[in-house]
Coordinates of C-alpha atoms in Angstrom, one line a residue:
M1 CA 3.8 -28.1 131.0
N2 CA 6.0 -26.8 128.7
H3 CA 5.7 -27.3 124.7
E4 CA 9.4 -30.0 124.6
S5 CA 6.6 -31.4 126.6
L6 CA 4.1 -31.8 123.4
T7 CA 6.7 -32.6 120.2
R8 CA 6.2 -35.2 118.1
D9 CA 8.7 -37.7 120.2
R10 CA 6.8 -36.5 123.4
V11 CA 3.2 -36.1 122.7
D12 CA 1.9 -39.9 123.5
D13 CA 3.9 -40.3 126.3
T14 CA 2.8 -36.9 128.0
T15 CA -0.9 -38.0 127.5
E16 CA -0.3 -41.3 128.6
S17 CA 1.6 -40.1 131.9
L18 CA -1.3 -37.5 133.0
E19 CA -4.0 -40.4 131.7
A20 CA -2.4 -42.5 134.5
N21 CA -2.6 -39.8 137.2
T22 CA -5.6 -39.1 136.8
L23 CA -6.5 -42.0 137.1
L24 CA -4.9 -42.9 139.9
K25 CA -6.2 -39.7 142.4
Q26 CA -7.9 -40.5 145.0
D27 CA -10.1 -37.4 145.9
M28 CA -11.8 -36.8 141.9
T29 CA -15.3 -37.5 141.2
P30 CA -16.2 -39.9 138.2
E31 CA -17.5 -36.2 136.5
A32 CA -14.3 -34.5 137.4
R33 CA -12.5 -37.5 136.2
L34 CA -14.4 -38.2 133.1
N35 CA -13.9 -34.4 132.2
A36 CA -10.5 -34.2 132.9
L37 CA -9.4 -37.5 130.8
N38 CA -11.4 -36.1 127.6
T39 CA -9.5 -32.4 128.8
I40 CA -6.7 -35.0 127.4
K41 CA -7.7 -36.3 124.8
D42 CA -8.3 -33.7 123.6
L43 CA -5.2 -32.4 124.3
R44 CA -3.4 -35.5 122.7
K45 CA -5.3 -34.9 119.5
S46 CA -5.1 -30.7 119.4
S47 CA -1.2 -31.8 119.9
W48 CA -0.7 -33.9 116.8
E49 CA -2.3 -31.8 114.7
G50 CA -0.4 -28.3 115.9
R51 CA 3.0 -30.9 115.1
R52 CA 1.3 -32.5 111.7
S53 CA 0.4 -28.9 110.5
D54 CA 3.9 -27.8 111.0
L55 CA 5.7 -30.4 109.8
E56 CA 3.1 -29.4 106.4
V57 CA 4.6 -25.5 106.8
E58 CA 8.2 -27.0 106.8
L59 CA 7.9 -29.3 103.7
A60 CA 6.0 -26.2 102.0
T61 CA 8.6 -24.3 102.8
Q62 CA 11.7 -26.9 101.5
R63 CA 9.5 -26.6 98.6
L64 CA 9.4 -23.6 97.2
A65 CA 13.3 -23.1 98.3
F66 CA 14.3 -26.3 96.0
A67 CA 11.8 -24.1 93.7
A68 CA 13.2 -21.2 94.0
A69 CA 17.1 -22.3 92.8
R70 CA 15.6 -23.8 90.3
E71 CA 13.6 -21.2 88.9
L72 CA 16.6 -18.8 89.4
L73 CA 19.1 -21.2 87.4
R74 CA 16.6 -21.3 84.5
A75 CA 16.4 -16.7 84.7
L76 CA 20.2 -17.5 83.8
E77 CA 19.6 -19.6 80.9
A78 CA 20.8 -21.9 82.6
T79 CA 20.0 -26.1 82.3
V80 CA 19.7 -27.9 85.6
I81 CA 22.6 -30.9 86.2
V82 CA 21.4 -31.7 89.6
D83 CA 18.1 -31.5 91.2
G84 CA 18.7 -31.6 95.2
E85 CA 14.7 -32.0 96.0
H86 CA 15.2 -35.4 93.8
A87 CA 18.9 -36.3 94.9
G88 CA 18.6 -36.4 98.6
P89 CA 20.7 -35.7 101.2
G90 CA 24.6 -33.9 100.7
N91 CA 23.9 -32.1 97.7
F92 CA 23.0 -28.3 96.6
S93 CA 19.2 -27.1 96.5
A94 CA 20.1 -26.8 92.3
V95 CA 22.8 -27.1 89.8
G96 CA 23.1 -26.0 86.5
I97 CA 25.4 -25.5 83.4
T98 CA 24.5 -22.3 80.9
N99 CA 23.3 -23.3 78.2
D100 CA 26.5 -21.8 76.4
M101 CA 28.7 -24.3 78.5
S102 CA 30.8 -21.1 80.2
E103 CA 29.9 -21.5 83.8
L104 CA 29.1 -24.2 86.7
I105 CA 26.4 -22.8 88.8
A106 CA 25.2 -24.3 92.1
V107 CA 22.6 -22.8 94.0
E108 CA 21.4 -22.9 97.9
G109 CA 17.8 -22.0 97.9
K110 CA 15.5 -20.9 100.8
A111 CA 12.8 -19.8 101.6
G112 CA 10.0 -18.5 105.2
G113 CA 12.5 -16.1 105.4
E114 CA 15.0 -19.2 105.6
G115 CA 18.7 -17.8 106.0
L116 CA 21.8 -19.7 105.1
D117 CA 22.6 -22.2 108.2
E118 CA 25.8 -20.8 110.1
L119 CA 26.3 -24.2 111.2
G120 CA 26.4 -25.9 108.1
I121 CA 27.9 -29.0 107.5
A122 CA 31.2 -30.9 109.7
A123 CA 34.8 -31.0 108.7
A124 CA 36.6 -34.1 108.5
D125 CA 38.2 -32.1 112.5
G126 CA 34.9 -31.6 113.9
S127 CA 34.3 -28.5 113.3
R128 CA 31.2 -26.8 111.5
I129 CA 31.7 -25.0 108.2
P130 CA 29.2 -22.1 107.7
Q131 CA 27.0 -22.6 104.6
G132 CA 27.8 -20.3 102.0
S133 CA 31.5 -19.9 102.2
T134 CA 34.5 -21.2 100.0
V135 CA 34.7 -24.6 101.5
Y136 CA 31.2 -25.6 102.2
F137 CA 31.4 -24.7 98.2
N138 CA 34.9 -27.2 98.1
E139 CA 33.0 -29.8 100.8
V140 CA 29.6 -30.3 99.5
F141 CA 30.7 -30.5 95.7
Q142 CA 32.9 -32.9 96.5
R143 CA 31.1 -34.7 98.7
S144 CA 27.7 -34.8 96.2
P145 CA 26.7 -38.1 94.8
K146 CA 25.1 -37.1 91.8
L147 CA 27.6 -34.3 91.5
Q148 CA 30.7 -37.0 91.8
E149 CA 28.5 -39.3 89.4
L150 CA 28.0 -36.9 86.5
L151 CA 31.7 -36.1 86.6
N152 CA 33.0 -39.8 86.4
A153 CA 30.1 -40.2 83.8
Q154 CA 31.6 -37.2 81.6
P155 CA 35.4 -36.7 81.8
D156 CA 35.5 -34.3 79.9
F157 CA 33.5 -32.6 81.4
A158 CA 35.3 -32.5 84.7
G159 CA 38.3 -31.6 82.6
A160 CA 36.8 -28.5 81.6
L161 CA 35.8 -27.5 85.1
A162 CA 39.9 -28.9 86.5
N163 CA 41.0 -26.4 83.9
G164 CA 39.0 -23.6 84.2
V165 CA 37.2 -23.6 80.9
I166 CA 34.3 -23.9 82.8
K167 CA 33.6 -21.4 85.6
V168 CA 32.5 -21.4 88.4
R169 CA 29.6 -19.9 90.4
Y170 CA 27.8 -19.9 93.6
L171 CA 24.6 -18.0 94.1
L172 CA 21.9 -18.2 97.0
A173 CA 17.8 -17.7 95.6
T174 CA 15.8 -16.6 98.6
A175 CA 11.7 -16.5 97.9
T176 CA 10.9 -14.1 99.4
D177 CA 7.0 -13.6 101.9
D178 CA 5.8 -11.4 99.3
G179 CA 6.3 -13.6 96.7
R180 CA 9.9 -12.7 94.9
L181 CA 12.4 -14.4 94.0
E182 CA 16.4 -12.6 95.3
S183 CA 19.2 -13.5 94.2
T184 CA 22.5 -13.1 96.2
E185 CA 26.1 -14.1 94.8
L186 CA 28.3 -15.8 97.0
V187 CA 31.4 -14.9 96.6
L188 CA 33.8 -17.7 96.4
N189 CA 37.7 -17.1 97.0
P190 CA 39.2 -18.1 93.6
D191 CA 42.4 -18.9 95.6
H192 CA 41.1 -21.2 98.2
V193 CA 38.6 -22.6 95.3
D194 CA 38.8 -26.9 95.8
L195 CA 37.1 -28.4 93.2
G196 CA 38.6 -31.8 93.6
L197 CA 39.3 -33.3 90.6
G198 CA 42.8 -34.1 90.4
H199 CA 42.6 -37.8 90.3
L200 CA 39.7 -37.8 87.8
L201 CA 42.3 -35.5 85.5
N202 CA 45.2 -38.5 87.0
R203 CA 43.1 -41.4 85.6
N204 CA 42.2 -40.2 82.7
T205 CA 46.1 -39.9 82.2
G206 CA 47.2 -42.6 83.1
S207 CA 44.6 -44.7 81.4
H208 CA 46.1 -42.8 77.5
A209 CA 49.4 -43.0 78.4

């Protein structure tokens, strides 16, 4: 029996099949059948406990990654304006604005030895955009529900970003296994950064015409 037979989706099906086969065997003594059924029951229990442990570790790692992103922003004297842990899918781990309003910083948080996701997200043509790239930054910035909500509510803020008054940075925050917080600059290609703010500026310009 391989590990795939005992994944969360297949634990019950696998052990129920084992139980059915055990009950159908004609050459087993009652004692042997009872022992086999008890063994299958223990297998089901231990498999689910293992799956729960895996899930708990995964969730704890995710929480630590989000915490690393927030902590890096605080270390850079920036206020969190989008907390990815509570913002739902389609957002950076955290986004902050420096206290002097000079930089908007988007952060990818990682923990537990996890690196940037090479598969990233899907582009419109179906290709994959690796996490940490300029194109990925553009896509997430433009798709982020929380960021777009914020920009629509604060057109002056959007204008300052579009005009370069507020610069953008992209960072990786890593919570290491020995408890340190590491920061890595994810270098954006300035010729290809596209925040998708043209429609907001055009709308605001039109409103004053």
